[in-house]
Coordinates of C-alpha atoms and ligand atoms in Angstrom, one line a residue:
M1 CA 106.3 183.8 -105.0
K2 CA 106.3 183.1 -108.8
P3 CA 108.4 179.9 -109.4
A4 CA 111.5 180.5 -111.5
N5 CA 111.3 179.3 -115.1
K6 CA 113.0 176.0 -115.6
E7 CA 116.2 175.9 -117.8
I8 CA 115.5 174.5 -121.3
V9 CA 118.4 173.4 -123.5
L10 CA 117.8 173.0 -127.2
R11 CA 120.2 171.6 -129.8
G12 CA 120.4 172.9 -133.4
I13 CA 122.9 173.4 -136.1
P14 CA 125.8 175.8 -135.2
V15 CA 126.4 178.2 -138.1
C16 CA 128.6 180.8 -136.6
P17 CA 130.9 180.3 -133.6
G18 CA 130.9 182.3 -130.3
V19 CA 128.8 182.7 -127.2
V20 CA 126.2 185.4 -126.4
I21 CA 124.0 185.9 -123.4
G22 CA 121.1 188.3 -123.8
K23 CA 117.6 189.3 -124.1
V24 CA 115.2 187.8 -126.7
Y25 CA 113.6 189.8 -129.4
L26 CA 111.0 187.4 -130.7
F27 CA 110.4 188.1 -134.3
D28 CA 107.1 186.6 -135.2
S29 CA 107.6 185.5 -138.8
K30 CA 104.8 182.9 -138.6
E31 CA 101.7 182.8 -140.6
E32 CA 98.9 185.4 -140.2
F33 CA 95.4 184.3 -139.5
I34 CA 93.3 185.4 -142.5
A35 CA 89.5 185.3 -142.2
K36 CA 87.6 183.7 -145.1
Y37 CA 84.3 185.3 -146.3
K38 CA 82.1 185.3 -149.4
I39 CA 82.0 188.3 -151.7
P40 CA 79.2 189.3 -154.1
E41 CA 79.8 188.9 -157.9
E42 CA 80.0 192.6 -158.6
Q43 CA 82.8 193.0 -156.1
I44 CA 85.2 190.7 -158.0
P45 CA 86.7 193.4 -160.3
G46 CA 87.4 195.5 -157.2
E47 CA 89.1 192.5 -155.5
I48 CA 91.3 192.0 -158.6
A49 CA 92.2 195.6 -158.7
R50 CA 93.1 195.5 -154.9
F51 CA 95.2 192.4 -155.6
E52 CA 97.1 194.1 -158.5
E53 CA 97.7 197.2 -156.4
A54 CA 99.1 195.0 -153.6
L55 CA 101.4 193.3 -156.0
I56 CA 102.7 196.6 -157.4
K57 CA 103.2 197.9 -153.9
T58 CA 105.1 194.8 -152.9
R59 CA 107.2 195.1 -156.0
H60 CA 108.2 198.6 -155.0
E61 CA 109.1 197.5 -151.5
L62 CA 111.2 194.6 -152.7
V63 CA 113.1 196.6 -155.3
G64 CA 113.7 199.3 -152.6
I65 CA 115.2 196.7 -150.3
Q66 CA 117.1 195.1 -153.1
N67 CA 118.7 198.5 -154.0
K68 CA 119.5 199.1 -150.3
I69 CA 121.2 195.7 -150.0
A70 CA 123.1 196.2 -153.3
S71 CA 124.5 199.5 -152.1
Q72 CA 125.2 198.5 -148.5
V73 CA 126.2 194.8 -148.7
G74 CA 126.9 194.1 -152.4
E75 CA 125.2 193.1 -155.6
E76 CA 125.5 189.3 -155.0
H77 CA 123.5 189.6 -151.7
A78 CA 120.8 191.6 -153.5
Q79 CA 120.3 188.8 -155.9
I80 CA 118.8 186.8 -153.1
F81 CA 115.6 188.7 -153.9
N82 CA 115.4 187.4 -157.4
A83 CA 113.3 184.5 -156.1
H84 CA 110.8 186.9 -154.6
L85 CA 110.6 189.0 -157.7
L86 CA 110.3 185.9 -160.0
F87 CA 107.3 184.7 -157.9
L88 CA 105.8 188.1 -158.0
E89 CA 105.9 188.2 -161.8
D90 CA 104.9 184.7 -162.3
R91 CA 101.7 184.9 -164.5
S92 CA 100.6 181.4 -163.5
V93 CA 100.4 182.4 -159.8
I94 CA 98.5 185.6 -160.6
E95 CA 96.1 183.7 -162.9
Q96 CA 95.5 181.0 -160.3
V97 CA 94.4 183.6 -157.8
I98 CA 92.1 185.4 -160.3
K99 CA 90.6 182.2 -161.5
R100 CA 89.8 181.0 -158.0
L101 CA 88.5 184.4 -157.1
E102 CA 86.0 184.3 -160.0
K103 CA 85.0 180.8 -159.3
E104 CA 84.8 180.6 -155.5
K105 CA 83.9 184.3 -154.8
I106 CA 85.9 184.4 -151.7
N107 CA 88.0 187.4 -150.4
V108 CA 91.3 187.7 -152.3
E109 CA 93.5 187.6 -149.1
Y110 CA 92.3 184.2 -148.3
I111 CA 92.8 182.8 -151.8
F112 CA 96.2 184.3 -152.1
Q113 CA 97.3 182.9 -148.8
Q114 CA 96.1 179.4 -149.9
V115 CA 98.0 179.7 -153.2
G116 CA 101.1 180.9 -151.4
K117 CA 100.9 178.0 -149.0
K118 CA 100.7 175.5 -151.8
Y119 CA 104.0 176.8 -153.2
V120 CA 105.6 176.9 -149.8
E121 CA 104.7 173.3 -149.3
L122 CA 106.0 172.3 -152.8
F123 CA 109.4 173.9 -152.1
S124 CA 109.5 172.6 -148.5
N125 CA 109.4 169.1 -149.8
M126 CA 112.1 169.5 -152.4
E127 CA 115.1 167.2 -151.9
D128 CA 117.7 169.8 -152.6
D129 CA 118.7 171.9 -149.6
Y130 CA 119.0 175.1 -151.5
L131 CA 115.6 174.8 -153.1
R132 CA 114.0 173.7 -149.9
E133 CA 115.3 176.9 -148.3
R134 CA 113.7 179.0 -151.0
A135 CA 110.3 178.1 -149.3
S136 CA 111.1 180.8 -146.8
D137 CA 111.5 183.4 -149.6
I138 CA 108.0 182.5 -150.9
R139 CA 106.6 182.6 -147.3
D140 CA 108.1 186.0 -146.9
F141 CA 106.9 187.2 -150.2
T142 CA 103.3 185.9 -149.5
R143 CA 103.3 187.7 -146.1
R144 CA 104.4 191.0 -147.7
V145 CA 101.6 190.8 -150.3
L146 CA 99.1 189.9 -147.6
Y147 CA 100.1 192.9 -145.4
N148 CA 99.7 195.2 -148.4
L149 CA 96.3 193.7 -149.2
M150 CA 95.2 194.3 -145.6
G151 CA 96.8 197.8 -145.4
K152 CA 98.9 196.7 -142.4
K153 CA 102.5 197.6 -141.7
K154 CA 104.8 194.7 -141.6
K155 CA 106.7 194.4 -138.4
D156 CA 110.4 194.7 -139.1
L157 CA 113.7 194.3 -137.4
S158 CA 114.4 198.0 -136.9
D159 CA 111.9 198.1 -133.9
F160 CA 114.3 197.7 -131.0
E161 CA 116.7 200.1 -129.3
E162 CA 118.8 197.9 -127.2
E163 CA 121.1 194.9 -127.8
V164 CA 119.0 191.8 -128.6
I165 CA 119.3 188.2 -129.7
I166 CA 116.8 187.6 -132.5
V167 CA 114.7 184.5 -132.1
A168 CA 112.6 183.7 -135.2
Y169 CA 111.0 181.0 -137.2
D170 CA 113.4 182.0 -140.0
L171 CA 115.0 185.2 -141.2
S172 CA 114.5 186.2 -144.8
P173 CA 116.7 188.6 -146.7
S174 CA 114.1 191.3 -146.5
D175 CA 113.9 190.9 -142.7
T176 CA 117.6 191.2 -142.2
A177 CA 117.9 194.1 -144.7
M178 CA 116.0 196.3 -142.3
M179 CA 117.7 195.1 -139.2
H180 CA 119.7 197.3 -136.8
K181 CA 122.8 195.3 -137.3
E182 CA 124.9 197.0 -134.5
L183 CA 122.2 195.9 -131.9
V184 CA 121.9 192.3 -133.0
K185 CA 124.1 190.0 -131.0
G186 CA 122.9 186.6 -132.0
F187 CA 120.4 184.5 -133.9
A188 CA 118.4 181.4 -133.1
T189 CA 115.8 180.1 -135.6
D190 CA 113.4 177.2 -135.8
V191 CA 114.4 176.2 -139.4
G192 CA 117.4 176.6 -141.6
G193 CA 120.7 174.9 -142.5
K194 CA 124.3 175.8 -143.1
T195 CA 123.5 177.6 -146.4
S196 CA 120.3 179.3 -145.3
H197 CA 120.2 183.1 -145.4
T198 CA 120.3 183.4 -141.6
A199 CA 123.5 181.4 -141.6
I200 CA 125.1 183.5 -144.3
I201 CA 124.2 186.8 -142.7
A202 CA 125.4 185.5 -139.2
R203 CA 128.8 184.7 -140.7
S204 CA 129.1 188.0 -142.4
L205 CA 128.1 189.8 -139.2
E206 CA 130.3 187.4 -137.2
I207 CA 127.6 186.9 -134.5
P208 CA 126.9 183.5 -132.8
A209 CA 124.0 181.7 -134.4
V210 CA 122.2 178.4 -134.2
V211 CA 119.6 177.4 -136.7
G212 CA 117.3 174.3 -137.1
L213 CA 116.1 174.4 -133.5
H214 CA 112.6 173.1 -134.5
N215 CA 110.5 175.1 -132.2
V216 CA 112.6 177.7 -130.3
T217 CA 109.9 180.3 -131.0
G218 CA 107.2 178.3 -129.3
K219 CA 109.3 177.8 -126.1
I220 CA 110.3 181.4 -125.5
K221 CA 108.7 184.7 -124.5
P222 CA 109.8 188.2 -125.7
G223 CA 112.4 189.7 -123.4
A224 CA 113.4 186.3 -121.9
R225 CA 117.0 185.6 -121.2
I226 CA 118.9 183.1 -123.4
I227 CA 122.3 181.9 -124.2
V228 CA 123.3 181.2 -127.8
D229 CA 126.2 178.8 -127.9
G230 CA 127.3 179.0 -131.6
N231 CA 130.2 176.6 -131.0
R232 CA 128.2 173.6 -129.8
G233 CA 124.9 174.5 -131.5
L234 CA 123.0 174.9 -128.2
V235 CA 120.4 177.4 -127.1
I236 CA 119.7 177.7 -123.4
I237 CA 116.4 179.3 -122.4
H238 CA 116.0 180.7 -118.8
P239 CA 119.6 179.7 -118.0
S240 CA 120.2 178.5 -114.4
K241 CA 122.7 180.4 -112.2
R242 CA 125.2 177.6 -112.9
S243 CA 124.9 177.8 -116.7
L244 CA 125.0 181.6 -116.5
S245 CA 128.2 181.7 -114.6
K246 CA 129.7 178.9 -116.7
Y247 CA 128.9 180.7 -119.9
T248 CA 129.9 184.1 -118.6
I249 CA 133.3 182.7 -118.0
E250 CA 133.4 181.0 -121.4
K251 CA 132.2 184.1 -123.2
S252 CA 134.9 186.3 -121.7
K253 CA 137.5 183.6 -122.4
F254 CA 136.3 183.4 -126.0
E255 CA 136.4 187.2 -126.4
R256 CA 139.8 187.5 -124.8
L257 CA 141.1 184.8 -127.1
T258 CA 139.6 186.5 -130.1
E259 CA 141.2 189.8 -129.2
K260 CA 144.5 188.1 -128.6
L261 CA 144.2 186.2 -131.9
A262 CA 143.6 189.5 -133.7
E263 CA 147.2 190.4 -132.8
L264 CA 148.4 187.6 -135.1
K265 CA 146.8 189.1 -138.1
D266 CA 150.0 190.1 -139.9
L267 CA 152.2 187.3 -138.5
P268 CA 153.0 184.1 -140.5
A269 CA 151.9 180.6 -139.6
E270 CA 155.4 179.5 -138.7
T271 CA 156.3 176.9 -136.1
I272 CA 158.8 177.9 -133.4
D273 CA 161.5 176.0 -135.3
G274 CA 160.9 177.9 -138.5
Y275 CA 158.6 175.6 -140.6
R276 CA 156.1 177.8 -142.5
V277 CA 152.7 176.9 -143.8
S278 CA 150.4 179.1 -145.8
V279 CA 147.0 179.8 -144.2
S280 CA 144.2 181.0 -146.5
A281 CA 140.4 181.3 -146.4
N282 CA 137.5 179.8 -148.2
I283 CA 135.0 182.1 -149.8
E284 CA 131.7 182.0 -151.7
M285 CA 131.3 185.5 -153.0
P286 CA 133.2 188.8 -153.3
A287 CA 131.4 190.1 -150.3
D288 CA 133.4 187.6 -148.2
I289 CA 136.7 189.4 -148.9
P290 CA 136.7 192.0 -146.0
S291 CA 136.5 189.1 -143.6
V292 CA 139.4 187.3 -145.3
I293 CA 141.6 190.4 -145.0
S294 CA 140.6 191.3 -141.4
H295 CA 141.4 187.8 -140.2
G296 CA 144.8 187.8 -141.7
A297 CA 144.4 185.0 -144.3
E298 CA 147.2 184.9 -146.8
G299 CA 144.9 184.5 -149.8
V300 CA 141.9 182.6 -150.9
G301 CA 142.4 178.8 -150.9
L302 CA 139.0 178.0 -152.3
Y303 CA 136.6 180.2 -154.1
R304 CA 133.4 178.1 -154.5
T305 CA 131.9 179.5 -157.7
E306 CA 128.7 177.5 -157.8
F307 CA 127.0 180.2 -155.8
F308 CA 126.6 182.1 -159.0
Y309 CA 124.2 179.5 -160.3
F310 CA 121.8 179.5 -157.4
N311 CA 118.6 181.4 -157.1
R312 CA 118.2 182.3 -160.7
T313 CA 116.7 180.8 -163.9
D314 CA 119.4 181.8 -166.4
L315 CA 123.1 181.0 -166.5
P316 CA 125.7 183.5 -165.3
S317 CA 127.4 185.2 -168.3
E318 CA 131.1 185.3 -168.8
E319 CA 131.1 189.0 -168.1
E320 CA 129.3 188.6 -164.8
Q321 CA 131.7 186.0 -163.7
Y322 CA 134.7 187.9 -164.9
T323 CA 133.6 191.0 -162.9
A324 CA 133.4 189.0 -159.7
Y325 CA 136.6 187.1 -160.2
K326 CA 138.5 190.3 -161.1
K327 CA 137.2 192.0 -158.0
V328 CA 138.4 189.2 -155.7
A329 CA 141.7 188.9 -157.5
E330 CA 142.4 192.6 -157.3
E331 CA 141.4 192.9 -153.7
I332 CA 143.4 190.0 -152.5
Y333 CA 146.5 190.8 -154.6
P334 CA 149.4 190.1 -154.3
N335 CA 148.1 187.1 -152.4
P336 CA 146.7 184.2 -154.4
V337 CA 143.1 183.3 -155.2
I338 CA 142.3 179.7 -156.1
I339 CA 139.2 179.7 -158.2
R340 CA 137.5 176.3 -158.3
T341 CA 135.6 175.6 -161.5
L342 CA 132.0 174.7 -161.2
D343 CA 131.2 172.1 -158.5
I344 CA 127.5 171.8 -159.0
G345 CA 125.5 168.6 -158.3
G346 CA 125.5 166.4 -155.2
D347 CA 123.9 168.6 -152.6
K348 CA 124.4 171.7 -154.7
F349 CA 121.6 171.6 -157.1
S350 CA 121.0 173.8 -160.1
H351 CA 118.2 173.7 -162.7
Q352 CA 119.9 175.6 -165.5
I353 CA 122.2 172.8 -166.5
G354 CA 119.4 170.3 -166.4
I355 CA 120.5 168.1 -163.6
Q356 CA 117.9 165.5 -163.0
K357 CA 116.9 164.0 -159.7
E358 CA 119.2 161.0 -159.1
M359 CA 119.3 158.0 -156.8
N360 CA 122.8 158.8 -155.6
P361 CA 123.5 162.4 -156.4
F362 CA 126.8 162.4 -154.6
L363 CA 128.0 159.6 -156.9
G364 CA 126.3 161.1 -159.9
W365 CA 126.5 163.7 -162.6
R366 CA 128.3 166.5 -160.9
A367 CA 131.2 168.9 -161.0
I368 CA 133.9 168.2 -163.5
R369 CA 131.7 165.4 -165.0
I370 CA 129.2 168.1 -166.0
C371 CA 131.8 170.5 -167.2
L372 CA 133.4 168.0 -169.5
E373 CA 130.1 167.3 -171.1
E374 CA 128.6 170.8 -171.0
Q375 CA 131.7 172.3 -172.6
E376 CA 130.2 175.7 -173.5
V377 CA 129.3 176.3 -169.8
F378 CA 132.8 175.2 -168.8
K379 CA 134.6 177.3 -171.4
Q380 CA 132.7 180.4 -170.5
Q381 CA 133.8 180.0 -166.9
L382 CA 137.4 179.3 -168.0
R383 CA 137.5 182.4 -170.1
A384 CA 136.3 184.5 -167.2
I385 CA 138.9 183.0 -164.8
L386 CA 141.7 183.3 -167.3
R387 CA 140.8 186.9 -168.0
A388 CA 140.8 187.7 -164.3
S389 CA 144.3 186.1 -164.0
A390 CA 145.7 189.1 -166.0
V391 CA 145.0 191.4 -163.0
G392 CA 145.8 189.2 -160.0
N393 CA 147.5 186.1 -158.6
V394 CA 144.8 183.7 -159.8
K395 CA 145.1 179.9 -159.8
L396 CA 142.6 177.5 -161.3
M397 CA 141.4 174.3 -159.7
Y398 CA 139.2 171.3 -160.9
P399 CA 136.8 169.7 -158.4
M400 CA 135.9 166.0 -158.1
I401 CA 138.7 164.6 -160.1
S402 CA 138.4 160.8 -160.1
S403 CA 141.2 159.9 -162.6
V404 CA 144.0 161.4 -164.6
D405 CA 141.9 161.1 -167.7
E406 CA 139.6 163.9 -166.5
V407 CA 142.6 166.1 -165.7
L408 CA 144.0 165.6 -169.2
E409 CA 140.7 166.3 -170.8
A410 CA 140.1 169.4 -168.7
N411 CA 143.7 170.6 -169.4
K412 CA 143.0 170.2 -173.1
I413 CA 139.9 172.4 -172.9
V414 CA 141.9 175.0 -171.0
E415 CA 144.5 175.0 -173.8
E416 CA 141.7 175.6 -176.3
V417 CA 140.4 178.5 -174.4
K418 CA 143.9 180.0 -174.0
T419 CA 144.4 179.7 -177.8
S420 CA 141.1 181.5 -178.5
L421 CA 142.1 184.3 -176.0
D422 CA 145.5 184.6 -177.8
K423 CA 143.7 184.9 -181.1
S424 CA 141.5 187.8 -179.8
R425 CA 144.6 189.3 -178.1
I426 CA 143.0 189.1 -174.7
A427 CA 145.4 189.1 -171.8
Y428 CA 145.7 186.3 -169.2
D429 CA 148.5 184.9 -167.0
K430 CA 150.3 182.5 -169.3
E431 CA 151.9 180.8 -166.3
I432 CA 148.6 180.3 -164.4
E433 CA 148.9 177.4 -162.0
M434 CA 146.3 174.7 -162.4
G435 CA 145.5 172.3 -159.6
A436 CA 143.3 169.3 -158.9
M437 CA 141.1 168.8 -155.8
I438 CA 141.8 165.4 -154.3
E439 CA 138.5 164.4 -152.8
I440 CA 137.8 161.0 -154.2
P441 CA 139.6 157.9 -153.0
S442 CA 140.5 156.8 -156.6
A443 CA 142.3 160.1 -157.1
A444 CA 144.0 159.9 -153.7
I445 CA 145.3 156.4 -154.6
T446 CA 146.5 157.5 -158.0
S447 CA 147.7 160.9 -156.9
D448 CA 151.3 159.9 -157.9
I449 CA 150.0 159.8 -161.5
I450 CA 147.8 162.9 -161.3
A451 CA 150.6 164.9 -159.7
R452 CA 152.5 164.8 -163.1
H453 CA 149.8 166.8 -164.8
V454 CA 149.0 169.6 -162.3
D455 CA 150.8 172.4 -160.4
F456 CA 149.2 171.7 -157.0
F457 CA 146.8 169.6 -155.1
S458 CA 144.1 170.8 -152.7
I459 CA 142.7 168.0 -150.5
G460 CA 138.9 168.3 -150.2
T461 CA 138.3 166.4 -147.0
N462 CA 134.5 167.2 -146.8
D463 CA 134.1 164.8 -149.7
L464 CA 137.1 162.6 -149.2
I465 CA 135.8 161.6 -145.8
Q466 CA 132.3 160.8 -147.0
Y467 CA 133.6 158.7 -149.9
S468 CA 136.3 156.8 -148.1
I469 CA 134.2 156.0 -145.0
A470 CA 130.9 155.7 -147.0
V471 CA 129.2 158.2 -144.8
D472 CA 126.9 160.8 -146.2
R473 CA 128.2 164.2 -145.2
V474 CA 124.7 165.6 -144.8
N475 CA 123.1 162.7 -142.9
E476 CA 122.9 163.4 -139.2
K477 CA 122.1 159.8 -138.4
V478 CA 125.6 158.6 -139.5
A479 CA 127.4 161.8 -138.4
Y480 CA 129.2 160.0 -135.6
L481 CA 131.1 158.1 -138.3
Y482 CA 132.1 161.2 -140.1
E483 CA 135.5 161.4 -138.4
P484 CA 138.6 163.1 -140.0
A485 CA 140.8 161.2 -137.5
N486 CA 139.8 157.9 -139.0
P487 CA 143.1 156.0 -139.7
A488 CA 142.0 155.3 -143.3
V489 CA 141.5 159.0 -144.0
L490 CA 144.9 159.9 -142.4
R491 CA 146.7 157.3 -144.5
L492 CA 145.1 158.6 -147.6
I493 CA 146.1 162.1 -146.8
K494 CA 149.6 161.2 -146.0
S495 CA 150.0 159.4 -149.3
I496 CA 148.5 162.4 -151.2
I497 CA 151.0 164.8 -149.6
D498 CA 154.0 162.4 -150.2
N499 CA 152.9 161.8 -153.9
G500 CA 152.6 165.5 -154.5
H501 CA 156.0 166.3 -153.0
A502 CA 157.6 163.5 -155.0
E503 CA 156.5 165.3 -158.1
N504 CA 157.6 168.7 -156.7
I505 CA 154.1 170.1 -156.5
W506 CA 152.7 171.8 -153.4
V507 CA 149.8 170.2 -151.5
G508 CA 147.1 172.1 -149.6
M509 CA 143.8 171.3 -148.0
C510 CA 140.5 173.3 -148.3
G511 CA 138.1 170.9 -146.5
E512 CA 136.8 171.7 -143.0
M513 CA 139.4 169.3 -141.5
A514 CA 142.0 172.0 -142.1
G515 CA 140.4 174.0 -139.2
D516 CA 139.9 171.1 -136.8
L517 CA 142.8 172.1 -134.6
E518 CA 143.9 168.7 -133.5
M519 CA 143.9 167.6 -137.1
T520 CA 145.8 170.8 -138.0
L521 CA 148.7 169.7 -135.9
I522 CA 148.8 166.3 -137.6
L523 CA 148.5 167.8 -141.1
V524 CA 151.4 170.2 -140.5
G525 CA 153.5 167.3 -139.1
M526 CA 152.7 165.4 -142.3
G527 CA 154.2 168.2 -144.3
I528 CA 151.1 170.0 -145.7
D529 CA 152.0 173.2 -147.5
E530 CA 148.8 175.2 -147.2
L531 CA 145.6 175.1 -145.1
S532 CA 142.4 176.9 -146.1
A533 CA 139.4 177.3 -143.8
S534 CA 136.6 179.7 -142.9
S535 CA 138.1 183.2 -142.3
I536 CA 137.0 183.2 -138.6
I537 CA 139.2 180.1 -137.9
V538 CA 142.3 181.4 -139.6
P539 CA 143.7 183.1 -136.5
E540 CA 143.2 179.9 -134.5
I541 CA 145.1 177.9 -137.1
K542 CA 147.9 180.4 -137.1
K543 CA 148.1 180.4 -133.3
V544 CA 148.4 176.6 -132.9
I545 CA 151.0 176.4 -135.6
R546 CA 153.0 179.3 -134.0
S547 CA 152.8 177.6 -130.6
S548 CA 154.2 174.3 -131.9
S549 CA 157.6 172.9 -133.0
F550 CA 157.6 171.2 -136.4
K551 CA 159.6 168.4 -134.8
S552 CA 156.9 167.6 -132.2
L553 CA 154.3 167.7 -135.0
Q554 CA 156.3 165.3 -137.1
M555 CA 156.5 163.0 -134.2
L556 CA 152.8 163.3 -133.6
S557 CA 152.0 162.5 -137.3
E558 CA 154.3 159.5 -137.2
K559 CA 152.6 158.2 -134.1
V560 CA 149.0 158.7 -135.3
L561 CA 149.7 156.9 -138.5
K562 CA 150.3 153.8 -136.4
C563 CA 147.1 154.1 -134.4
S564 CA 144.2 151.6 -134.9
T565 CA 141.3 153.9 -134.0
S566 CA 140.3 157.5 -134.4
Y567 CA 139.9 157.6 -130.6
E568 CA 143.6 156.9 -130.1
V569 CA 144.4 159.5 -132.8
R570 CA 142.3 162.1 -131.1
K571 CA 143.8 161.3 -127.7
L572 CA 147.4 161.8 -128.9
A573 CA 146.6 165.0 -130.8
R574 CA 144.6 166.4 -127.9
A575 CA 147.4 165.8 -125.5
L576 CA 149.7 167.8 -127.7
L577 CA 147.2 170.6 -128.2
K578 CA 146.7 170.7 -124.5
K579 CA 150.4 171.1 -124.1
T580 CA 151.1 173.7 -126.8
A581 CA 147.9 175.7 -127.0
P582 CA 145.6 174.8 -124.0
E583 CA 143.3 177.7 -124.7
F584 CA 141.9 175.8 -127.7
V585 CA 141.1 172.5 -126.0
M586 CA 137.7 174.0 -125.0
Q587 CA 136.9 175.1 -128.6
Q588 CA 138.0 171.7 -129.9
N589 CA 135.3 170.0 -127.8
Y590 CA 132.8 172.2 -129.6
R591 CA 133.9 171.1 -133.0
M592 CA 133.2 167.5 -132.3
P593 CA 129.6 167.5 -131.3
Y594 CA 129.0 163.9 -132.2
S595 CA 132.0 162.5 -130.5
K596 CA 130.9 159.7 -128.1
D597 CA 133.5 160.7 -125.5
D598 CA 132.4 164.3 -125.4
P599 CA 130.5 164.7 -122.2
I600 CA 129.3 168.2 -123.0
S601 CA 127.5 167.3 -126.1
N602 CA 125.8 164.2 -124.7
A603 CA 124.8 165.7 -121.3
Q604 CA 122.4 168.4 -122.5
I605 CA 120.4 167.0 -125.3
Ligands
PEP1 C1 135.5 169.4 -149.9 O1 134.9 168.5 -150.4 O2 136.3 169.2 -149.0 C2 135.4 170.8 -150.4 C3 136.2 171.8 -149.9 O3 134.5 171.1 -151.3 P1 132.9 171.2 -151.0 O4 132.7 171.3 -149.5 O5 132.5 172.5 -151.7 O6 132.4 170.0 -151.6
MG2 MG1 134.0 168.8 -152.4

C-alpha cells in the first residue's frame, strides 16, 4: 500500500482572511529552460526581425489584457501594466539585445532571457518593497516575449473547470486578468508581500490568501489537497484527518459568522446602552468602493492617495486625481470620505519626487515634510481634493504631523489654494473639515496644542506604535514587540482622545489597531468617535460594539490603563471579548501571530 503523504505546514504572510480547503492548481510561473546555440552571421538580421515581431505581438497581448482589465475591474488596476509596457518600449533593453546578438552570434531567445534576468535581479535587490515587487512584472513580461519568440502558447489561468486553490511562484496582473475568478477559491504563493498584486487581487475577490511561503510550489503536486488559512498565514499540504476535521469546523464557523455579520450591514455600531461610534473603511483606490458599501462601512476613514504615484514615471495630474476623488466622493455620498494628502516615503517609495535612498527612511524625508517643500505637487493635490469636495462629503487630512508648525504651514497653503479657486470661480466646500493624523509621539504629546488648529484627529497606530516602541513595522525579527496593547501606546492614545475632546474635535483611528477586536473594546471605552479599518473587518467591529455595553467598556479601559504589561491588558480585554462576543475569540488568536502565549502560532512552524 502506498504510504500516505505526510502533512506539511508552511507559514507565510496572511493577506486576506478566511479558510479554504481544496484542490491545488499548480501554476508554473517559473523560468523556462532555453537552449543556447550559435547562429551564422547571415542569420542575424532574421533573428532581429523575429525579436521585433515578438515584441510587437507581446505589445498587442498586453494592450489587450490592459483594456480588458480597464473595462472589467477599473482603469487604476489596468495601470499595473504600465511597468510591462515601459520595459517593452525601453530602447536600452532592445539595443542591449541587438548588440549582444551581433557580437556573440547566439540565438535571440537565449540573449533576451539573460538580459531579462539581469533586470529581474536588479529589481529583486531593491530596498523598496514596491520596486522589489516590480521584478515579477519584468519576469512576466520576459516570459511573454520568450513564448512569442518560440511560437508557444503561454499557459494561463483559464485552463481549469472546477474549483481550485492556485499555488504559484507569484501571480502577475496578466495571469490574474485571464483567470476564471468564480472558480478560484484561494491563493498561495512563494513570494510577495502585503502590497503585491496577488495580495491586492485576493482582497478584491475576498478569497483567503497567503503569500511569501518561500517554496510552496516545490513542495506540492498538481491536484493535491491543501488548506489555506488566511487568518493565521498558514498553508497545510496533505492535511491529516485531524487538521481536516479541525479546519472543516473552523471554515463552516467562519462562513456562518460571515453570513450572520452580513445582516449587520445597515445597522449602526451602537452599544446596548446607546453609545454610538462611526465605523468606516480604509481604501487605496476607487475600485475598493464596492467592498466598502457591501460591508456596511459608514464612509471612508482613510483614502491613501500615494497609490497614484506608484508604477509610473510621471506625476499624476490634477485632473487625474480629481476624477478619482470625485468618483469616490460621489459613490460614498452622503457618507464622508477622508482624503489623506500624499504620504510618500518611508516604505512607500516613489521616484518622481526625487526621494533618495536614506539611512532611516521612516525618520526621513516623507509625507507632509515632502509636501511642504514640494509645494507645487502639494497644491496640485489640494486643488483636486477641494474640487471634489464640491460634489461630496469630503474631508482633508495631513499625514505624519510632528508639530503644530507643520499644521499651520499646511493650513496656510490650503488657504492659498482656496483663494486661487475662488478667483477662478471654481466650486469647493468652504466648510471642508481638515484633520491631522496623530502618528508621531511628539504630535501625541502636544495634541492639546494641535487640536486648536484642526477639525479632527485620526490616530495612525501603524506608525504611532513603531515610533513609540522603536520597533520597525516591517521587520519580522522584532515583530513580537509590535504590540498595540503596550501600556505606553494605550496611554498615548488616551491622551490624544482626551486632548481632542477638550478642544471639541472628534477623534478617530485609521491604523490596523482599530480592527484588532480586543483593542476595539478598549478604544470605544476610551471614548473614540470613529474607527476605520479594512472593509472586511467592518462587520466584526460593528458586532463587538453592538454586543457590549459602553459602561463595561469604560470599566475595561480604566482597568487596562493601570496595567503594567501588554499581557495583562490582553488578558483583561480577551476575558471581556469572550463574555460579550465569544465567536470572535478564535479570530482574535489569528490576528496575533507573534504573541508568545498563542499556542496555535508557535506549535506549527
Ligand atoms: C498609520 O500609520 O496607522 C496609517 C494608517 O497610515 P499608513 O499605514 O498608511 O502609514
Ligand atoms: Mg502612517
